[in-house]
Amino acid sequence: GLVTVTRALQTAGGITQLADIRRIQVRRNTRVGTEQVIDVDLWQLLQAGDLSQDVILDQGDTIIVPTAENIDLTEAPQVAAASFSPGAITVNVVGEVVRPGAVAVPPNTSLNQALLAAGGFNNIRARVKEVELIRLNPNGTVSRRTVPVDFSQELNEDTNPSLRPNDVIVVGRSS
């Protein structure tokens, strides 16, 4: 019955792909009225099994999860598989695909995997060389970019980016 940092994160819906799991803080008010800050490195829990990083929470504790300044794509699969990550994210694949609409995919799914999860291109009408990726950024802005499609590409930001919740992939119509 004790609540730990990872259980609380899981209950809250999990971390985002932009979370810096190395610099999490637990803020706790002490009996004498001061604030105690406990640094938590969940990467150490994942890598070395350091259970001391999964701090037991007290009533009134606050968990601060900062945004990562740099995201290491080689670490992303391990973080996505952790118990404190969400089980799935929702992206929208619209336009000329077999099953357009919302698609639930695992965190850190690539653009190519999401296209395949939507049934792939509608072979009669789809523009298969490129798609549009529309993303709502954490600061509230929207970015839109054209991404060339090559199903032989591994995960990389230029030709097969990792998707974030609520990303929209637009598959245009061929001319």
Short mmCIF file of C-alpha atoms in Angstrom, two decimals:
data_model
loop_
_atom_site.label_atom_id
_atom_site.label_comp_id
_atom_site.label_asym_id
_atom_site.label_seq_id
_atom_site.Cartn_x
_atom_site.Cartn_y
_atom_site.Cartn_z
CA GLY A 1 0.00 0.00 0.00
CA LEU A 2 2.88 2.50 0.04
CA VAL A 3 2.87 5.01 -2.80
CA THR A 4 6.19 5.49 -4.57
CA VAL A 5 7.28 7.97 -7.23
CA THR A 6 6.86 5.43 -10.05
CA ARG A 7 3.40 4.38 -8.83
CA ALA A 8 2.30 8.02 -8.60
CA LEU A 9 3.59 8.74 -12.11
CA GLN A 10 1.79 5.65 -13.41
CA THR A 11 -1.46 6.72 -11.70
CA ALA A 12 -1.11 10.18 -13.27
CA GLY A 13 -1.01 8.64 -16.75
CA GLY A 14 2.75 8.23 -17.11
CA ILE A 15 5.57 10.48 -18.18
CA THR A 16 5.81 12.12 -21.57
CA GLN A 17 8.55 11.52 -24.09
CA LEU A 18 10.02 14.88 -23.16
CA ALA A 19 10.43 14.03 -19.46
CA ASP A 20 13.91 14.24 -17.94
CA ILE A 21 13.82 11.16 -15.73
CA ARG A 22 17.31 11.92 -14.39
CA ARG A 23 16.30 15.20 -12.67
CA ILE A 24 12.94 14.46 -11.02
CA GLN A 25 12.38 16.15 -7.67
CA VAL A 26 10.11 15.29 -4.77
CA ARG A 27 9.27 18.37 -2.70
CA ARG A 28 8.18 17.71 0.85
CA ASN A 29 7.12 20.05 3.64
CA THR A 30 8.85 19.11 6.90
CA ARG A 31 7.37 19.28 10.39
CA VAL A 32 9.36 22.45 11.11
CA GLY A 33 7.83 24.22 8.10
CA THR A 34 10.78 24.07 5.70
CA GLU A 35 10.78 22.42 2.30
CA GLN A 36 12.91 19.34 1.70
CA VAL A 37 13.90 18.56 -1.89
CA ILE A 38 14.69 14.93 -2.74
CA ASP A 39 16.45 14.36 -6.07
CA VAL A 40 15.27 11.26 -7.95
CA ASP A 41 17.08 9.64 -10.90
CA LEU A 42 14.74 7.09 -12.44
CA TRP A 43 17.38 6.29 -15.07
CA GLN A 44 19.41 4.70 -12.24
CA LEU A 45 16.35 2.65 -11.33
CA LEU A 46 16.02 1.45 -14.94
CA GLN A 47 19.72 0.84 -15.58
CA ALA A 48 21.05 -0.43 -12.26
CA GLY A 49 17.88 -1.47 -10.45
CA ASP A 50 18.57 1.17 -7.76
CA LEU A 51 15.33 0.90 -5.77
CA SER A 52 16.39 3.79 -3.52
CA GLN A 53 15.49 6.09 -6.43
CA ASP A 54 11.82 5.04 -6.18
CA VAL A 55 11.15 7.22 -3.14
CA ILE A 56 8.17 6.43 -0.90
CA LEU A 57 5.88 9.46 -0.87
CA ASP A 58 4.32 11.20 2.11
CA GLN A 59 0.94 12.93 2.15
CA GLY A 60 1.28 16.35 0.48
CA ASP A 61 4.47 15.59 -1.49
CA THR A 62 4.83 17.20 -4.92
CA ILE A 63 6.62 15.49 -7.80
CA ILE A 64 8.38 17.78 -10.30
CA VAL A 65 9.25 16.22 -13.67
CA PRO A 66 11.34 18.65 -15.75
CA THR A 67 11.52 18.74 -19.53
CA ALA A 68 14.62 17.12 -21.00
CA GLU A 69 17.02 19.46 -22.75
CA ASN A 70 18.41 16.67 -24.94
CA ILE A 71 16.58 13.48 -25.87
CA ASP A 72 18.75 10.43 -26.48
CA LEU A 73 16.97 8.29 -29.08
CA THR A 74 19.01 5.24 -28.02
CA GLU A 75 17.52 5.44 -24.51
CA ALA A 76 13.94 6.07 -25.63
CA PRO A 77 12.90 2.39 -25.99
CA GLN A 78 14.00 1.58 -22.43
CA VAL A 79 12.13 4.56 -21.00
CA ALA A 80 9.02 3.75 -23.07
CA ALA A 81 8.97 0.20 -21.65
CA ALA A 82 9.19 1.39 -18.03
CA SER A 83 6.21 1.01 -15.70
CA PHE A 84 6.00 4.80 -15.27
CA SER A 85 5.52 5.40 -19.01
CA PRO A 86 2.05 5.37 -20.56
CA GLY A 87 1.08 2.11 -22.26
CA ALA A 88 0.00 3.86 -25.44
CA ILE A 89 -0.21 7.27 -27.07
CA THR A 90 -2.78 8.42 -29.60
CA VAL A 91 -1.79 9.86 -32.96
CA ASN A 92 -4.00 10.72 -35.91
CA VAL A 93 -3.30 9.44 -39.39
CA VAL A 94 -5.54 11.18 -41.90
CA GLY A 95 -5.87 11.29 -45.66
CA GLU A 96 -5.11 8.54 -48.09
CA VAL A 97 -4.54 5.55 -45.79
CA VAL A 98 -6.58 2.35 -45.48
CA ARG A 99 -7.95 3.17 -41.97
CA PRO A 100 -7.73 6.93 -41.34
CA GLY A 101 -8.31 8.32 -37.87
CA ALA A 102 -6.97 8.00 -34.34
CA VAL A 103 -4.44 5.21 -33.81
CA ALA A 104 -3.23 4.01 -30.40
CA VAL A 105 0.47 3.12 -30.61
CA PRO A 106 3.22 2.46 -28.05
CA PRO A 107 5.27 5.47 -26.89
CA ASN A 108 8.22 6.29 -29.19
CA THR A 109 6.50 4.73 -32.18
CA SER A 110 8.03 5.92 -35.43
CA LEU A 111 6.14 7.69 -38.20
CA ASN A 112 6.53 4.61 -40.43
CA GLN A 113 5.05 2.32 -37.76
CA ALA A 114 2.05 4.64 -37.34
CA LEU A 115 1.44 4.63 -41.10
CA LEU A 116 1.46 0.83 -41.05
CA ALA A 117 -0.84 0.78 -37.99
CA ALA A 118 -3.34 2.78 -40.04
CA GLY A 119 -3.29 0.05 -42.69
CA GLY A 120 -0.66 1.64 -44.91
CA PHE A 121 -1.19 3.84 -47.93
CA ASN A 122 -4.31 3.70 -50.06
CA ASN A 123 -2.40 2.42 -53.10
CA ILE A 124 -4.73 4.00 -55.65
CA ARG A 125 -4.71 7.61 -54.44
CA ALA A 126 -1.95 8.17 -51.87
CA ARG A 127 1.11 10.36 -52.34
CA VAL A 128 3.64 7.77 -51.12
CA LYS A 129 6.88 9.75 -51.33
CA GLU A 130 6.15 12.18 -48.47
CA VAL A 131 3.69 13.03 -45.69
CA GLU A 132 3.02 16.06 -43.51
CA LEU A 133 3.73 15.82 -39.79
CA ILE A 134 1.78 18.32 -37.67
CA ARG A 135 2.81 18.61 -34.02
CA LEU A 136 1.50 20.65 -31.11
CA ASN A 137 4.65 21.66 -29.25
CA PRO A 138 4.87 21.88 -25.45
CA ASN A 139 5.04 25.70 -25.64
CA GLY A 140 1.68 25.84 -27.46
CA THR A 141 3.02 26.46 -30.96
CA VAL A 142 2.25 24.18 -33.87
CA SER A 143 4.93 22.88 -36.20
CA ARG A 144 4.32 21.44 -39.63
CA ARG A 145 6.89 19.76 -41.78
CA THR A 146 7.14 17.49 -44.77
CA VAL A 147 8.76 14.13 -44.05
CA PRO A 148 10.00 11.88 -46.88
CA VAL A 149 8.71 8.32 -46.49
CA ASP A 150 11.14 5.43 -46.72
CA PHE A 151 10.02 2.28 -44.91
CA SER A 152 13.59 0.98 -44.82
CA GLN A 153 14.69 3.79 -42.48
CA GLU A 154 15.41 3.20 -38.80
CA LEU A 155 14.13 5.65 -36.19
CA ASN A 156 15.66 9.09 -36.89
CA GLU A 157 14.41 12.66 -36.70
CA ASP A 158 14.79 13.45 -40.43
CA THR A 159 13.06 10.59 -42.25
CA ASN A 160 11.33 8.49 -39.56
CA PRO A 161 10.77 10.62 -36.45
CA SER A 162 9.51 9.36 -33.12
CA LEU A 163 5.91 10.44 -32.60
CA ARG A 164 4.45 12.29 -29.65
CA PRO A 165 0.89 12.18 -28.33
CA ASN A 166 -1.65 13.92 -30.59
CA ASP A 167 0.71 14.21 -33.56
CA VAL A 168 -1.12 14.27 -36.89
CA ILE A 169 0.21 12.58 -40.03
CA VAL A 170 -1.43 13.81 -43.22
CA VAL A 171 -1.16 11.58 -46.26
CA GLY A 172 -1.94 13.64 -49.35
CA ARG A 173 -3.56 12.60 -52.57
CA SER A 174 -1.38 11.85 -55.57
CA SER A 175 -1.77 14.05 -58.61
#
